[in-house]
Tab-separated table of C-alpha atoms and ligand atoms in Angstrom:
chain	number	residue	atom	x	y	z
S	1169	MET	CA	0.000	0.000	0.000
S	1170	GLN	CA	1.245	3.472	-0.924
S	1171	PHE	CA	-0.131	5.572	1.973
S	1172	LYS	CA	-0.104	4.626	5.617
S	1173	THR	CA	-3.071	6.612	7.005
S	1174	ILE	CA	-5.956	4.319	7.859
S	1175	ILE	CA	-9.184	6.183	7.130
S	1176	GLU	CA	-12.785	5.606	8.138
S	1177	PRO	CA	-13.889	3.441	5.183
S	1178	PHE	CA	-17.199	5.274	4.766
S	1179	ARG	CA	-18.585	8.742	4.273
S	1180	ILE	CA	-21.360	10.184	6.393
S	1181	LYS	CA	-24.827	10.586	4.892
S	1182	THR	CA	-26.903	11.299	7.998
S	1183	VAL	CA	-25.714	13.150	11.083
S	1184	GLU	CA	-27.022	13.166	14.617
S	1185	PRO	CA	-26.160	16.239	16.732
S	1186	ILE	CA	-24.524	15.702	20.108
S	1187	ARG	CA	-24.890	18.204	22.916
S	1188	GLN	CA	-22.385	19.916	25.192
S	1189	THR	CA	-23.318	20.374	28.839
S	1190	THR	CA	-21.421	22.379	31.452
S	1191	ARG	CA	-19.464	20.803	34.271
S	1192	ALA	CA	-21.877	22.413	36.760
S	1193	GLU	CA	-24.826	20.818	34.952
S	1194	ARG	CA	-23.111	17.436	34.977
S	1195	GLU	CA	-22.466	17.714	38.698
S	1196	VAL	CA	-26.226	18.041	39.270
S	1197	LEU	CA	-27.089	15.365	36.693
S	1198	LEU	CA	-24.775	12.878	38.402
S	1199	ARG	CA	-26.343	13.518	41.789
S	1200	GLU	CA	-29.832	13.113	40.333
S	1201	ALA	CA	-28.795	9.842	38.650
S	1202	GLY	CA	-27.663	8.377	41.975
S	1203	TYR	CA	-24.061	8.448	40.738
S	1204	ASN	CA	-24.932	5.703	38.262
S	1205	LEU	CA	-24.108	6.436	34.613
S	1206	PHE	CA	-26.751	3.923	33.477
S	1207	LEU	CA	-29.370	6.254	34.980
S	1208	LEU	CA	-28.326	9.342	32.977
S	1209	LYS	CA	-30.356	10.506	30.023
S	1210	ALA	CA	-28.435	9.883	26.795
S	1211	ARG	CA	-29.044	13.483	25.674
S	1212	ASP	CA	-26.898	14.623	28.613
S	1213	VAL	CA	-23.922	12.582	27.365
S	1214	LEU	CA	-21.469	14.082	24.868
S	1215	ILE	CA	-19.557	10.969	23.829
S	1216	ASP	CA	-21.279	7.755	24.741
S	1217	LEU	CA	-18.929	4.822	25.191
S	1218	LEU	CA	-21.183	2.944	27.588
S	1219	THR	CA	-21.351	0.080	25.151
S	1220	ASP	CA	-20.682	-1.006	21.584
S	1221	SER	CA	-23.927	-2.980	21.742
S	1222	GLY	CA	-26.715	-1.888	19.430
S	1223	THR	CA	-25.174	1.578	19.203
S	1224	GLY	CA	-23.541	1.278	15.787
S	1225	ALA	CA	-24.430	3.159	12.628
S	1226	MET	CA	-26.072	1.069	9.951
S	1227	SER	CA	-24.939	1.300	6.356
S	1228	SER	CA	-27.059	2.483	3.433
S	1229	ASP	CA	-27.241	-1.161	2.308
S	1230	GLN	CA	-28.640	-2.156	5.684
S	1231	TRP	CA	-31.267	0.614	5.578
S	1232	ALA	CA	-32.133	-0.386	2.033
S	1233	GLY	CA	-32.398	-3.994	3.193
S	1234	MET	CA	-34.865	-2.963	5.860
S	1235	MET	CA	-37.325	-1.865	3.164
S	1236	LEU	CA	-37.301	-5.466	1.943
S	1237	GLY	CA	-38.383	-6.776	5.351
S	1238	ASP	CA	-40.979	-9.519	5.008
S	1239	GLU	CA	-43.176	-9.264	8.089
S	1240	SER	CA	-44.986	-12.566	7.606
S	1241	TYR	CA	-45.498	-14.343	10.896
S	1242	ALA	CA	-44.183	-17.672	9.614
S	1243	GLY	CA	-41.707	-18.504	6.892
S	1244	ALA	CA	-40.814	-14.892	6.005
S	1245	ALA	CA	-38.331	-14.411	3.175
S	1246	SER	CA	-36.257	-12.238	5.549
S	1247	PHE	CA	-35.763	-15.236	7.829
S	1248	TYR	CA	-34.291	-17.348	5.031
S	1249	LYS	CA	-31.927	-14.537	4.078
S	1250	PHE	CA	-30.860	-14.282	7.733
S	1251	GLU	CA	-30.515	-18.051	8.085
S	1252	THR	CA	-28.384	-18.246	4.930
S	1253	ALA	CA	-26.096	-15.459	6.187
S	1254	VAL	CA	-25.630	-17.102	9.601
S	1255	ARG	CA	-25.093	-20.564	8.100
S	1256	HIS	CA	-22.575	-19.252	5.595
S	1257	ILE	CA	-20.361	-17.998	8.419
S	1258	THR	CA	-21.032	-20.524	11.185
S	1259	GLY	CA	-21.945	-23.691	9.311
S	1260	PHE	CA	-24.442	-24.620	12.044
S	1261	LYS	CA	-27.491	-26.627	11.057
S	1262	HIS	CA	-30.109	-24.877	13.196
S	1263	VAL	CA	-30.350	-21.081	13.270
S	1264	ILE	CA	-32.702	-19.672	15.875
S	1265	PRO	CA	-33.259	-15.889	15.893
S	1266	THR	CA	-33.624	-14.121	19.244
S	1267	HIS	CA	-34.206	-10.502	20.173
S	1268	GLN	CA	-30.663	-10.225	21.546
S	1269	GLY	CA	-27.781	-12.262	22.916
S	1270	ARG	CA	-29.058	-12.830	26.415
S	1271	ALA	CA	-32.264	-14.359	25.061
S	1272	ALA	CA	-30.147	-16.932	23.237
S	1273	GLU	CA	-28.310	-17.578	26.513
S	1274	ARG	CA	-31.507	-17.936	28.505
S	1275	ILE	CA	-32.998	-20.343	25.973
S	1276	LEU	CA	-29.845	-22.447	25.658
S	1277	PHE	CA	-29.194	-22.611	29.399
S	1278	GLY	CA	-32.879	-23.157	30.134
S	1279	SER	CA	-32.803	-26.186	27.842
S	1280	LEU	CA	-29.489	-27.556	29.060
S	1281	LEU	CA	-28.561	-26.629	32.642
S	1282	LYS	CA	-29.610	-28.237	35.898
S	1283	PRO	CA	-28.946	-26.982	39.445
S	1284	GLY	CA	-25.350	-27.665	40.478
S	1285	ASN	CA	-23.999	-27.937	36.915
S	1286	LEU	CA	-20.696	-26.255	36.072
S	1287	VAL	CA	-20.154	-24.083	33.000
S	1288	PRO	CA	-16.513	-23.196	32.269
S	1289	ASN	CA	-15.798	-20.163	30.067
S	1290	ASN	CA	-12.692	-18.033	29.501
S	1291	THR	CA	-14.720	-15.273	31.181
S	1292	HIS	CA	-18.479	-15.088	31.396
S	1293	PHE	CA	-20.038	-11.782	30.449
S	1294	ASP	CA	-22.445	-10.430	33.099
S	1295	THR	CA	-25.624	-11.659	31.375
S	1296	THR	CA	-24.061	-15.060	30.640
S	1297	ARG	CA	-23.075	-15.410	34.270
S	1298	ALA	CA	-26.489	-14.221	35.469
S	1299	ASN	CA	-28.336	-16.621	33.150
S	1300	THR	CA	-26.144	-19.511	34.354
S	1301	GLU	CA	-26.679	-18.641	37.995
S	1302	TYR	CA	-30.388	-18.175	37.397
S	1303	ARG	CA	-30.445	-21.899	36.533
S	1304	GLN	CA	-28.607	-22.498	39.850
S	1305	ALA	CA	-25.555	-23.635	37.915
S	1306	VAL	CA	-22.019	-22.403	38.559
S	1307	ALA	CA	-20.347	-20.021	36.075
S	1308	LEU	CA	-16.641	-20.846	36.200
S	1309	ASP	CA	-14.159	-18.322	34.752
S	1310	ILE	CA	-10.887	-19.954	33.688
S	1311	PRO	CA	-8.913	-17.477	31.572
S	1312	VAL	CA	-5.198	-18.041	31.123
S	1313	PRO	CA	-3.322	-16.694	34.185
S	1314	GLU	CA	-1.739	-13.885	32.091
S	1315	ALA	CA	-5.212	-12.425	31.641
S	1316	HIS	CA	-5.079	-11.192	35.227
S	1317	ASP	CA	-2.012	-9.025	34.565
S	1318	PRO	CA	-3.373	-5.918	32.815
S	1319	ALA	CA	0.030	-4.533	31.856
S	1320	ARG	CA	1.350	-7.655	30.110
S	1321	ILE	CA	1.440	-7.451	26.348
S	1322	LEU	CA	0.580	-10.785	24.742
S	1323	PRO	CA	-1.249	-11.510	21.488
S	1324	PHE	CA	-4.007	-13.762	22.835
S	1325	LYS	CA	-4.777	-12.870	26.427
S	1326	GLY	CA	-8.390	-13.939	25.887
S	1327	ASN	CA	-7.417	-17.630	25.757
S	1328	ILE	CA	-9.042	-20.155	28.050
S	1329	ASP	CA	-6.763	-22.039	30.463
S	1330	LEU	CA	-6.656	-25.433	28.737
S	1331	ALA	CA	-5.194	-27.275	31.738
S	1332	ALA	CA	-7.952	-25.884	33.970
S	1333	LEU	CA	-10.560	-26.875	31.379
S	1334	GLU	CA	-9.177	-30.426	31.187
S	1335	ARG	CA	-9.099	-30.659	34.990
S	1336	THR	CA	-12.633	-29.306	35.364
S	1337	LEU	CA	-14.051	-31.799	32.879
S	1338	ALA	CA	-12.062	-34.723	34.316
S	1339	GLU	CA	-13.111	-33.951	37.896
S	1340	ASN	CA	-16.794	-33.328	37.132
S	1341	PRO	CA	-17.926	-36.117	34.821
S	1342	GLY	CA	-21.580	-35.766	33.913
S	1343	ASN	CA	-21.861	-32.359	35.597
S	1344	VAL	CA	-20.650	-30.079	32.800
S	1345	PRO	CA	-23.294	-29.868	30.059
S	1346	LEU	CA	-21.304	-27.367	28.029
S	1347	ALA	CA	-18.129	-25.302	28.013
S	1348	MET	CA	-17.903	-21.917	26.326
S	1349	ILE	CA	-15.325	-19.543	24.929
S	1350	THR	CA	-16.211	-15.872	24.596
S	1351	VAL	CA	-14.705	-14.178	21.534
S	1352	THR	CA	-13.355	-11.663	22.128
S	1353	ASN	CA	-13.140	-11.887	25.902
S	1354	ASN	CA	-15.201	-8.836	26.777
S	1355	SER	CA	-14.972	-8.928	30.572
S	1356	GLY	CA	-11.262	-9.737	30.280
S	1357	GLY	CA	-10.359	-6.605	28.324
S	1358	GLY	CA	-11.699	-7.358	24.851
S	1359	GLN	CA	-8.749	-9.658	24.305
S	1360	PRO	CA	-8.794	-12.189	21.466
S	1361	VAL	CA	-8.651	-15.972	21.599
S	1362	SER	CA	-6.267	-17.781	19.254
S	1363	MET	CA	-7.384	-20.400	16.765
S	1364	ALA	CA	-5.015	-22.863	18.441
S	1365	ASN	CA	-6.762	-22.281	21.765
S	1366	ILE	CA	-10.259	-22.707	20.284
S	1367	ARG	CA	-9.147	-25.890	18.499
S	1368	ALA	CA	-7.564	-27.368	21.632
S	1369	ALA	CA	-10.531	-26.476	23.856
S	1370	SER	CA	-12.821	-28.122	21.326
S	1371	GLN	CA	-10.723	-31.297	21.376
S	1372	ILE	CA	-10.784	-31.447	25.174
S	1373	CYS	CA	-14.570	-31.049	25.210
S	1374	ARG	CA	-15.039	-33.729	22.538
S	1375	GLN	CA	-12.836	-36.160	24.496
S	1376	HIS	CA	-15.091	-35.680	27.512
S	1377	GLY	CA	-18.347	-35.694	25.561
S	1378	VAL	CA	-19.089	-32.097	26.556
S	1379	LEU	CA	-20.719	-29.601	24.197
S	1380	PHE	CA	-18.518	-26.693	23.160
S	1381	PHE	CA	-20.145	-23.337	22.347
S	1382	LEU	CA	-18.772	-19.960	21.327
S	1383	ASP	CA	-20.193	-16.747	22.747
S	1384	ALA	CA	-19.627	-15.175	19.363
S	1385	CYS	CA	-20.649	-11.526	19.918
S	1386	ARG	CA	-17.372	-10.168	18.512
S	1387	PHE	CA	-16.334	-13.043	16.250
S	1388	ALA	CA	-15.232	-10.785	13.379
S	1389	GLU	CA	-12.920	-8.719	15.585
S	1390	ASN	CA	-11.487	-11.973	16.927
S	1391	ALA	CA	-10.963	-13.211	13.366
S	1392	TRP	CA	-9.056	-10.022	12.535
S	1393	PHE	CA	-6.720	-10.527	15.507
S	1394	ILE	CA	-6.087	-14.119	14.398
S	1395	LYS	CA	-5.317	-12.870	10.889
S	1396	THR	CA	-2.864	-10.251	12.110
S	1397	ARG	CA	-1.315	-12.094	15.079
S	1398	GLU	CA	-1.414	-15.865	14.591
S	1399	THR	CA	1.072	-17.660	12.369
S	1400	GLY	CA	-0.468	-19.114	9.240
S	1401	TYR	CA	-3.507	-16.845	8.981
S	1402	ALA	CA	-2.157	-13.660	7.375
S	1403	HIS	CA	-3.309	-14.671	3.902
S	1404	LYS	CA	-6.747	-15.965	4.902
S	1405	THR	CA	-9.831	-13.802	4.723
S	1406	PRO	CA	-11.722	-12.878	7.909
S	1407	LEU	CA	-14.567	-15.056	6.568
S	1408	ASP	CA	-12.265	-18.096	6.175
S	1409	ILE	CA	-11.001	-17.554	9.707
S	1410	ALA	CA	-14.482	-17.113	11.178
S	1411	GLN	CA	-15.641	-20.280	9.428
S	1412	GLU	CA	-12.724	-22.199	10.904
S	1413	MET	CA	-13.433	-20.807	14.412
S	1414	PHE	CA	-17.060	-21.959	14.239
S	1415	SER	CA	-16.097	-25.326	12.743
S	1416	TYR	CA	-14.650	-26.383	16.108
S	1417	ALA	CA	-17.852	-25.580	18.022
S	1418	ASP	CA	-21.166	-27.370	18.450
S	1419	GLY	CA	-23.032	-24.092	18.496
S	1420	CYS	CA	-22.937	-20.437	19.444
S	1421	THR	CA	-24.858	-17.692	21.140
S	1422	MET	CA	-24.687	-14.338	19.422
S	1423	SER	CA	-25.672	-10.771	20.034
S	1424	ALA	CA	-26.159	-9.211	16.601
S	1425	LYS	CA	-25.951	-5.843	18.372
S	1426	LYS	CA	-22.169	-6.214	18.224
S	1427	ASP	CA	-20.636	-7.891	15.175
S	1428	GLY	CA	-24.067	-8.258	13.570
S	1429	MET	CA	-23.809	-4.484	12.988
S	1430	ALA	CA	-27.480	-4.101	13.876
S	1431	ASN	CA	-29.283	-2.098	16.552
S	1432	ILE	CA	-31.127	-5.144	17.857
S	1433	GLY	CA	-31.078	-8.903	17.390
S	1434	GLY	CA	-29.226	-12.085	18.106
S	1435	PHE	CA	-29.297	-15.785	17.520
S	1436	LEU	CA	-28.608	-19.214	18.845
S	1437	ALA	CA	-27.131	-21.596	16.292
S	1438	LEU	CA	-26.287	-25.242	16.861
S	1439	ASN	CA	-25.999	-28.678	15.300
S	1440	ASP	CA	-27.786	-31.025	17.701
S	1441	ASP	CA	-31.326	-31.768	16.427
S	1442	ASP	CA	-32.845	-32.698	19.763
S	1443	LEU	CA	-31.375	-29.741	21.644
S	1444	ALA	CA	-32.429	-27.395	18.833
S	1445	GLN	CA	-36.015	-28.650	19.097
S	1446	ARG	CA	-36.044	-28.065	22.852
S	1447	CYS	CA	-34.642	-24.562	22.337
S	1448	LYS	CA	-37.261	-23.777	19.697
S	1449	ASN	CA	-39.979	-24.888	22.116
S	1450	MET	CA	-38.593	-22.481	24.722
S	1451	LEU	CA	-38.272	-19.759	22.073
S	1452	ILE	CA	-41.984	-19.881	21.285
S	1453	LEU	CA	-42.808	-19.303	24.965
S	1454	THR	CA	-41.196	-15.876	25.180
S	1455	GLU	CA	-39.568	-14.779	21.924
S	1456	GLY	CA	-41.882	-15.862	19.137
S	1457	PHE	CA	-42.190	-18.269	16.242
S	1458	PRO	CA	-38.840	-19.776	15.151
S	1459	THR	CA	-38.721	-17.814	11.880
S	1460	TYR	CA	-38.695	-14.439	13.626
S	1461	GLY	CA	-37.742	-15.038	17.268
S	1462	GLY	CA	-38.779	-11.665	18.660
S	1463	LEU	CA	-37.457	-9.660	15.712
S	1464	ALA	CA	-39.162	-7.796	12.915
S	1465	GLY	CA	-38.510	-9.030	9.377
S	1466	TYR	CA	-36.590	-5.808	8.727
S	1467	ASP	CA	-34.274	-6.544	11.674
S	1468	LEU	CA	-33.437	-9.930	10.143
S	1469	GLU	CA	-32.595	-8.132	6.874
S	1470	ALA	CA	-30.320	-5.632	8.640
S	1471	ILE	CA	-28.464	-8.435	10.401
S	1472	ALA	CA	-28.038	-10.465	7.202
S	1473	VAL	CA	-26.351	-7.483	5.535
S	1474	GLY	CA	-24.400	-6.575	8.696
S	1475	LEU	CA	-22.899	-10.046	8.996
S	1476	ASP	CA	-21.433	-9.607	5.536
S	1477	GLU	CA	-20.150	-6.053	6.098
S	1478	VAL	CA	-18.510	-6.838	9.431
S	1479	LEU	CA	-16.081	-9.207	7.715
S	1480	HIS	CA	-14.829	-6.633	5.187
S	1481	GLU	CA	-11.091	-6.164	5.664
S	1482	ASP	CA	-11.112	-2.365	5.327
S	1483	TYR	CA	-13.798	-2.142	7.991
S	1484	LEU	CA	-11.969	-4.441	10.418
S	1485	GLN	CA	-8.660	-2.710	9.880
S	1486	TYR	CA	-10.235	0.696	10.618
S	1487	ARG	CA	-12.189	-0.704	13.567
S	1488	ILE	CA	-9.259	-2.267	15.382
S	1489	ARG	CA	-6.969	0.648	14.549
S	1490	SER	CA	-9.341	3.326	15.857
S	1491	VAL	CA	-9.432	1.634	19.271
S	1492	ALA	CA	-5.659	1.090	19.269
S	1493	TYR	CA	-5.165	4.773	18.370
S	1494	LEU	CA	-6.641	5.832	21.725
S	1495	GLY	CA	-4.693	3.064	23.436
S	1496	ASP	CA	-1.428	4.316	21.964
S	1497	ILE	CA	-1.999	7.877	23.223
S	1498	LEU	CA	-2.904	6.678	26.719
S	1499	THR	CA	0.075	4.315	26.853
S	1500	ALA	CA	2.495	7.011	25.688
S	1501	ASN	CA	1.237	9.210	28.513
S	1502	GLY	CA	1.413	6.610	31.254
S	1503	VAL	CA	-2.287	5.909	31.772
S	1504	PRO	CA	-2.492	2.306	32.990
S	1505	MET	CA	-4.782	0.145	30.873
S	1506	VAL	CA	-5.286	-3.431	29.845
S	1507	GLN	CA	-2.600	-4.155	27.277
S	1508	PRO	CA	-2.727	-4.564	24.398
S	1509	PRO	CA	-5.828	-2.534	23.403
S	1510	GLY	CA	-8.928	-4.684	22.983
S	1511	GLY	CA	-10.946	-5.066	19.810
S	1512	HIS	CA	-13.977	-3.002	20.746
S	1513	ALA	CA	-12.798	-1.067	23.765
S	1514	ILE	CA	-10.040	0.411	25.875
S	1515	TYR	CA	-10.055	-0.718	29.493
S	1516	ILE	CA	-8.408	1.680	31.937
S	1517	ASP	CA	-6.878	-0.105	34.931
S	1518	ALA	CA	-8.374	1.862	37.821
S	1519	LEU	CA	-6.627	-0.225	40.463
S	1520	ALA	CA	-3.244	0.851	39.073
S	1521	MET	CA	-4.327	4.439	38.394
S	1522	LEU	CA	-5.994	5.051	41.775
S	1523	PRO	CA	-4.038	2.983	44.310
S	1524	HIS	CA	-5.255	5.291	47.101
S	1525	ILE	CA	-8.864	4.072	46.692
S	1526	PRO	CA	-9.502	0.684	48.351
S	1527	GLN	CA	-11.375	-1.834	46.215
S	1528	SER	CA	-14.248	-1.685	48.681
S	1529	ASP	CA	-14.733	1.961	47.595
S	1530	TYR	CA	-15.099	0.949	43.918
S	1531	PRO	CA	-12.229	2.829	42.229
S	1532	ALA	CA	-13.316	1.994	38.663
S	1533	TRP	CA	-16.852	3.192	39.290
S	1534	ALA	CA	-15.485	6.432	40.786
S	1535	LEU	CA	-13.191	6.975	37.786
S	1536	SER	CA	-16.050	6.467	35.330
S	1537	LEU	CA	-18.032	9.147	37.186
S	1538	VAL	CA	-15.143	11.626	37.014
S	1539	LEU	CA	-14.745	11.049	33.246
S	1540	TYR	CA	-18.364	12.111	32.876
S	1541	LEU	CA	-18.046	15.017	35.294
S	1542	GLU	CA	-15.010	16.477	33.542
S	1543	GLY	CA	-15.683	15.631	29.901
S	1544	GLY	CA	-19.241	14.398	29.414
S	1545	ILE	CA	-17.918	10.939	28.530
S	1546	ARG	CA	-19.947	7.895	29.471
S	1547	SER	CA	-18.014	4.675	30.062
S	1548	VAL	CA	-18.829	1.578	32.079
S	1549	GLU	CA	-17.313	0.047	35.190
S	1550	ILE	CA	-16.246	-3.568	34.875
S	1551	GLY	CA	-15.252	-4.160	38.450
S	1552	SER	CA	-16.656	-4.828	41.880
S	1553	VAL	CA	-19.980	-3.058	41.453
S	1554	MET	CA	-20.648	-5.247	38.406
S	1555	PHE	CA	-19.152	-8.485	39.700
S	1556	GLY	CA	-18.572	-8.126	43.466
S	1557	ARG	CA	-21.817	-9.597	44.717
S	1558	GLN	CA	-21.764	-13.404	44.967
S	1559	PRO	CA	-24.823	-15.631	44.438
S	1560	ASP	CA	-24.911	-16.343	48.201
S	1561	GLY	CA	-25.176	-12.610	48.919
S	1562	SER	CA	-21.607	-12.192	50.123
S	1563	GLU	CA	-19.231	-9.594	48.690
S	1564	ARG	CA	-15.932	-10.478	46.983
S	1565	PRO	CA	-13.740	-7.943	45.149
S	1566	ALA	CA	-13.582	-8.461	41.375
S	1567	ALA	CA	-10.340	-9.730	39.810
S	1568	MET	CA	-9.781	-6.336	38.169
S	1569	GLU	CA	-11.194	-2.825	38.474
S	1570	LEU	CA	-11.619	-1.613	34.912
S	1571	VAL	CA	-13.276	1.329	33.198
S	1572	ARG	CA	-14.326	0.269	29.716
S	1573	LEU	CA	-14.545	2.799	26.907
S	1574	ALA	CA	-16.449	0.836	24.265
S	1575	PHE	CA	-16.534	2.152	20.718
S	1576	PRO	CA	-19.852	2.048	18.876
S	1577	ARG	CA	-19.273	0.772	15.336
S	1578	ARG	CA	-18.873	3.420	12.588
S	1579	VAL	CA	-20.133	6.229	14.856
S	1580	TYR	CA	-17.290	8.436	16.087
S	1581	THR	CA	-14.468	9.983	14.083
S	1582	GLN	CA	-10.830	10.562	14.892
S	1583	SER	CA	-11.431	14.028	16.389
S	1584	HIS	CA	-13.872	12.497	18.866
S	1585	VAL	CA	-11.094	10.139	19.879
S	1586	ASP	CA	-8.621	13.042	20.196
S	1587	TYR	CA	-11.098	14.778	22.509
S	1588	LEU	CA	-11.452	11.591	24.563
S	1589	ALA	CA	-7.715	11.311	24.927
S	1590	GLU	CA	-7.502	14.931	26.106
S	1591	VAL	CA	-10.170	14.388	28.776
S	1592	ILE	CA	-8.621	11.146	30.013
S	1593	LEU	CA	-5.141	12.693	30.257
S	1594	TYR	CA	-6.596	15.615	32.207
S	1595	VAL	CA	-8.381	13.258	34.617
S	1596	ASN	CA	-5.132	11.323	34.995
S	1597	SER	CA	-3.403	14.586	35.980
S	1598	ILE	CA	-5.856	15.116	38.881
S	1599	LYS	CA	-6.121	11.459	39.883
S	1600	GLU	CA	-4.910	12.022	43.470
S	1601	GLN	CA	-8.040	14.092	44.108
S	1602	ILE	CA	-10.456	11.326	43.080
S	1603	GLY	CA	-12.232	9.679	46.007
S	1604	GLY	CA	-14.224	6.458	46.259
S	1605	VAL	CA	-17.953	5.753	46.277
S	1606	ARG	CA	-20.294	3.530	48.253
S	1607	LEU	CA	-23.576	1.801	47.453
S	1608	THR	CA	-26.722	3.204	49.025
S	1609	ALA	CA	-29.250	0.930	47.273
S	1610	ALA	CA	-28.788	-2.095	45.023
S	1611	PRO	CA	-30.896	-5.001	43.738
S	1612	PRO	CA	-29.479	-8.514	44.285
S	1613	VAL	CA	-28.925	-9.412	40.603
S	1614	LEU	CA	-27.190	-7.330	37.890
S	1615	ARG	CA	-27.049	-4.490	40.381
S	1616	HIS	CA	-24.889	-2.161	38.310
S	1617	PHE	CA	-27.815	-1.317	36.043
S	1618	SER	CA	-29.920	0.304	38.749
S	1619	ALA	CA	-27.833	0.690	41.922
S	1620	ARG	CA	-27.569	4.093	43.578
S	1621	LEU	CA	-24.310	5.305	45.070
S	1622	GLU	CA	-22.745	8.316	46.760
S	1623	PRO	CA	-19.202	9.692	47.078
S	1624	VAL	CA	-17.519	8.509	50.267
S	1625	HIS	CA	-16.093	11.980	50.918
S	1626	GLY	CA	-19.207	13.966	50.027
S	1627	SER	CA	-17.908	14.862	46.544
S	1628	LEU	CA	-16.094	12.933	43.803
S	1629	LEU	CA	-13.009	15.133	43.933
S	1630	ARG	CA	-11.243	16.104	47.130
S	1631	SER	CA	-9.577	19.506	47.153
U	782	F0G	N1	-21.951	-12.001	25.639
U	782	F0G	C1	-21.051	-11.004	25.576
U	782	F0G	C2	-19.603	-11.321	25.488
U	782	F0G	C3	-21.481	-9.676	25.583
U	782	F0G	O1	-20.582	-8.704	25.521
U	782	F0G	C4	-22.869	-9.408	25.670
U	782	F0G	C5	-23.363	-8.044	25.722
U	782	F0G	C6	-23.767	-10.476	25.705
U	782	F0G	C7	-23.269	-11.762	25.681
U	782	F0G	C8	-25.260	-10.268	25.765
U	782	F0G	O2	-25.765	-9.766	24.577
U	782	F0G	O3	-26.676	-7.515	25.177
U	782	F0G	O4	-27.416	-8.679	23.117
U	782	F0G	O5	-28.127	-9.491	25.327
U	782	F0G	N2	-22.617	-7.082	25.958
U	782	F0G	C9	-22.968	-5.679	25.983
U	782	F0G	C10	-21.783	-4.897	26.459
U	782	F0G	C11	-24.232	-5.357	26.705
U	782	F0G	O6	-21.946	-3.711	26.778
U	782	F0G	O7	-20.686	-5.429	26.496
U	782	F0G	P1	-27.051	-8.817	24.552
């Protein structure tokens, strides 16, 4: 290639204004929201990096596809287009649409798990964990040990610990209905999983007669990392790589709100006929008939197109580079973060940045609040507010205290990222003033969505 600048591989046809607020306004808004960024109104957020889920911009082809939506209750043409797109990439026999990823999880686990079962995963995402625990099964996180060292730079820190997987299956015969690998490992810093690791995990599961599923939300980003980091894959297309990844699995759960490039949707895809029938029976109870699964025909169209676009090389190159661009600026300026940058997000290491805040005072949550206070940026805590409460009601600090800045797909431009970097570096320069927070009200499950908190010292920043 002649020129080295990686550009956004699109031009902008429709724009959506974003709104500046003052710091004084944000101080009030935070108090009113119970110091919980989930409880802010989106119009009060300048740059919204709460999640990359369902927040992407659709392409003109996707919008055009939506006009083709067949809204027939059963057997809609849009379903067959969707099914063909999913099968082309995953190769799975049964494709079951759901309204989003967690519905696929609930249906799969509801059909498969019994109380006391174990489900190993590199790292469960919060909804995956909650859906496992809701079935009174145990969600076991077994990432490779390096995953717990945020500063270590390794190509595939999302890998599952194969020895731990082997041990778990050997020691619990008959009690592990399935094992999963999450690509990329969202709760572990958006880190990719190597093809070698997926292949080996699959072999271990097959030897023990245990089903092996991928949580495939960010499969295309994972494929890009394999292409650029794993020996032997540089000349393969992202589609070839994705097909190989899925070939080792018995099925997958998927949130099309991520690498489906859609604003809503998901699916469960699998090979086993009997299990698929049981899942479809569950699907009809709460999601809908198996050819729409809680989605409109036009949603199925948007996903079918999105699944093709997400595997385009120019898109993936831009996507991974735009996240790494922020990571490079933060690293050059000494802001501790999970290294290397993840596929969809940067994860600031709040434990390393704010060593004066004990984990019991939720340093990552506090940092996410200060990023909003100072710059109108919304991020999300992946730490002890999200994961600290155990199923028995006890409290255990999370393995890491991270602030995730997740990039919506095709939404923000490079100057937005430059602004982000400026705000984060400013907050880093006043980090000694940041104080902790405490919970004042929280529900027992998935508490981060609705909990209310307050600053331990009366205000977020101490003078
Ligand atoms: N699995 C992973 C790895 C996820 O990241 C998510 C969602 C889900 C499953 C559930 O999918 O939202 O469609 O029901 N993650 C979003 C996030 C919410 O912000 O990371 P869903």
